[in-house]
Coordinates of C-alpha atoms in Angstrom, one line a residue:
T254 CA 10.0 -15.6 10.4
K255 CA 11.5 -19.1 10.7
L256 CA 8.4 -20.3 9.1
V257 CA 8.7 -17.7 5.6
K258 CA 12.8 -18.7 5.3
Q259 CA 11.8 -22.3 5.3
E260 CA 9.1 -21.7 2.8
I261 CA 11.2 -19.8 0.8
I262 CA 14.2 -22.8 1.0
E263 CA 11.7 -25.0 0.0
L264 CA 10.1 -23.3 -2.9
L265 CA 13.0 -22.5 -4.5
R266 CA 14.4 -26.0 -3.5
L267 CA 17.7 -24.6 -2.1
R268 CA 20.6 -26.7 -1.2
N269 CA 23.3 -25.9 1.2
T270 CA 21.4 -22.5 2.2
K271 CA 23.0 -19.9 4.4
I272 CA 21.1 -17.4 5.9
F273 CA 21.4 -14.0 6.1
S274 CA 19.5 -12.4 8.9
G275 CA 19.9 -8.4 9.6
N276 CA 18.3 -6.4 11.7
S277 CA 15.0 -4.0 10.3
F278 CA 15.2 -1.2 12.9
R279 CA 16.3 1.5 11.3
P280 CA 17.3 4.3 13.7
N281 CA 17.2 7.3 11.6
I282 CA 13.6 7.5 10.8
Q283 CA 11.3 9.2 13.4
Y284 CA 7.7 7.4 13.1
R285 CA 4.6 9.3 14.3
V286 CA 0.9 8.9 14.2
L287 CA -1.0 12.3 13.8
K288 CA -4.5 12.6 14.5
S289 CA -6.6 14.9 12.5
K290 CA -9.4 16.9 12.4
N291 CA -8.4 17.4 8.2
K292 CA -5.6 15.1 7.5
S293 CA -5.1 16.7 2.9
L294 CA -5.5 20.3 5.3
D295 CA -2.5 19.3 7.4
I296 CA -0.8 17.2 5.0
L297 CA -0.4 20.1 2.4
K298 CA 0.5 22.2 5.5
Y299 CA 3.3 19.9 5.8
C300 CA 4.1 19.3 2.1
E301 CA 4.5 23.6 2.0
E302 CA 6.9 23.7 5.1
S303 CA 9.3 20.9 3.6
S304 CA 8.9 21.9 -0.1
D305 CA 12.6 22.0 -0.7
E306 CA 12.7 18.2 0.6
T307 CA 12.1 14.9 -1.1
G308 CA 8.6 12.8 -0.3
I309 CA 6.0 10.4 -0.7
I310 CA 2.3 10.5 0.0
Y311 CA 0.9 7.2 -0.3
C312 CA -2.9 7.1 -1.1
S313 CA -5.7 4.0 -0.7
T314 CA -6.9 4.6 -3.8
R315 CA -6.8 6.6 -8.0
K316 CA -9.1 8.7 -7.1
K317 CA -7.3 10.1 -3.7
V318 CA -4.2 10.2 -5.5
K319 CA -5.0 12.4 -8.1
E320 CA -7.6 15.1 -5.6
L321 CA -4.2 15.1 -2.8
T322 CA -2.0 16.0 -6.6
R323 CA -4.4 18.6 -7.7
K324 CA -3.9 20.4 -4.2
L325 CA -0.6 19.6 -4.1
R326 CA -0.2 21.6 -7.7
A327 CA -2.3 24.4 -6.7
I328 CA 0.0 25.5 -4.1
N329 CA 3.2 25.7 -6.3
I330 CA 4.4 22.3 -5.1
S331 CA 6.1 19.8 -7.8
A332 CA 4.5 17.0 -7.4
G333 CA 3.7 14.0 -9.5
F334 CA 1.1 11.1 -9.2
Y335 CA 1.4 7.1 -9.7
H336 CA -1.0 4.6 -9.5
G337 CA -1.5 0.9 -11.6
G338 CA -3.6 2.7 -13.9
L339 CA -1.1 4.4 -16.2
N340 CA 0.2 3.4 -18.8
S341 CA 3.3 2.3 -18.9
T342 CA 5.0 5.3 -20.7
D343 CA 3.3 7.9 -18.3
R344 CA 4.5 5.9 -15.0
E345 CA 8.3 5.9 -16.6
F346 CA 7.6 9.8 -17.0
M347 CA 6.5 10.2 -13.2
L348 CA 9.3 7.8 -12.0
D349 CA 12.0 9.3 -13.8
S350 CA 10.7 12.9 -13.1
W351 CA 11.3 11.9 -9.0
M352 CA 14.0 10.4 -9.3
S353 CA 15.5 12.9 -11.1
G354 CA 14.2 15.9 -8.1
N355 CA 12.4 17.7 -11.1
L356 CA 9.3 16.3 -8.6
K357 CA 9.7 16.7 -5.6
I358 CA 6.4 14.9 -3.9
M359 CA 5.0 11.2 -5.5
V360 CA 1.6 11.2 -4.7
A361 CA 0.9 7.5 -4.9
T362 CA -1.3 4.0 -4.4
N363 CA 1.0 1.1 -3.3
A364 CA 1.4 0.0 -7.0
F365 CA 4.3 2.8 -6.3
G366 CA 6.2 0.1 -5.1
M367 CA 9.2 -2.3 -6.2
G368 CA 11.9 -1.3 -7.1
V369 CA 12.0 2.2 -6.3
D370 CA 15.1 3.2 -4.2
K371 CA 15.6 7.1 -4.4
S372 CA 18.3 7.5 -1.2
D373 CA 17.1 11.1 0.0
V374 CA 13.7 10.8 0.9
R375 CA 13.4 13.0 3.4
F376 CA 9.4 11.6 4.1
V377 CA 6.7 9.3 3.4
I378 CA 3.1 10.3 4.5
H379 CA 0.3 8.1 4.5
H380 CA -2.7 9.5 4.1
D381 CA -5.1 6.6 4.8
M382 CA -3.8 3.8 7.2
P383 CA -2.4 0.8 5.8
T384 CA -4.2 -2.7 6.8
S385 CA -1.3 -4.3 7.6
I386 CA 1.7 -3.8 9.5
E387 CA 4.4 -5.0 6.9
E388 CA 2.8 -3.1 4.5
Y389 CA 3.3 0.2 6.5
Y390 CA 6.8 -0.9 7.6
Q391 CA 7.8 -1.8 3.6
E392 CA 6.6 1.8 2.3
A393 CA 7.9 4.1 5.2
G394 CA 11.1 2.4 4.8
R395 CA 11.5 3.8 1.7
A396 CA 12.6 6.8 3.6
G397 CA 16.1 7.5 4.7
R398 CA 17.8 5.5 3.0
D399 CA 20.9 7.6 2.5
G400 CA 21.0 7.2 6.5
N401 CA 20.2 10.7 7.4
S402 CA 17.2 11.6 9.4
A403 CA 14.0 10.8 8.0
H404 CA 10.0 10.9 8.8
A405 CA 7.4 8.3 8.7
I406 CA 4.1 9.6 9.4
I407 CA 0.2 8.6 9.6
F408 CA -2.5 11.1 9.8
W409 CA -5.3 9.7 10.5
E410 CA -9.3 11.4 11.3
E411 CA -12.1 9.1 13.6
Q412 CA -13.9 8.0 10.9
D413 CA -10.2 6.0 9.3
L414 CA -10.9 3.6 12.2
S415 CA -14.2 2.0 10.8
S416 CA -13.4 2.0 7.1
N417 CA -10.0 0.3 8.2
R418 CA -11.9 -1.9 10.1
D419 CA -14.0 -2.6 7.0
A420 CA -11.1 -2.9 4.5
I421 CA -9.2 -5.4 6.5
F422 CA -13.0 -7.5 7.3
K423 CA -13.5 -7.3 3.1
K424 CA -9.9 -8.5 2.9
F425 CA -10.1 -11.1 5.9
P426 CA -13.5 -12.2 6.1
E427 CA -15.2 -14.4 9.5
P428 CA -14.6 -18.1 9.0
L429 CA -18.2 -18.6 9.1
V430 CA -19.2 -15.5 6.3
L431 CA -16.4 -17.4 4.4
K432 CA -17.7 -20.4 4.5
K433 CA -21.6 -19.4 3.5
N434 CA -20.1 -17.3 0.4
I435 CA -17.9 -20.5 -0.4
H436 CA -21.1 -22.7 0.0
F437 CA -23.4 -21.5 -1.5
P438 CA -21.6 -20.8 -5.3
L439 CA -20.4 -25.0 -4.9
Q440 CA -24.3 -26.1 -4.1
L441 CA -25.0 -23.9 -7.9
F442 CA -22.3 -25.8 -9.4
A443 CA -23.4 -29.5 -8.3
Y444 CA -26.7 -28.7 -9.0
C445 CA -26.5 -27.0 -12.5
F446 CA -23.9 -30.6 -13.5
R447 CA -26.6 -33.3 -12.2
F448 CA -29.8 -30.9 -13.9
R449 CA -26.7 -31.2 -17.5
R450 CA -26.6 -34.9 -16.6
R451 CA -30.4 -35.7 -16.7
R452 CA -30.7 -33.6 -20.2
N453 CA -27.8 -35.8 -21.8
L454 CA -29.1 -39.2 -20.2

């Protein structure tokens, strides 16, 4: 947006700035949102049918990453996993194995992000709906960077709507909730400070 561009210029204290803007539309990516009765099963089926293709599956938690990786490996699909809890050696091993093609599918949290640039990713699947359009577009955009046809798919179940809504409210609480939660700690701090001053007098 214009506001973000202006903030970047101001924060980096840029002078005589030239702005190069490009269209973010990716015509080679087919975006799909598919309702599912059992999304894990549907994802496994999709991966089985696309076993020769390179892909990424995003999950919201480390637990889901581990579960889905185990299920993929159980049907003989070469899958790796990536999340923020891995040490640097394991992260590097997983990334190198996927980049070299030894692993076809990477199951990951959003920790698998910046710096990931593999041109032949044919699909990006979301096991869980992202909480923002920006997050989704960035992750889905890792597909089809070679310009060839690619797929970005979200599988969702009915209960995902309420859990996603809860996640958004936790991330961005309503003003009254925010005010209440900030106000009490400040009151407590002020009380403790006054009490300490009285004791010191």
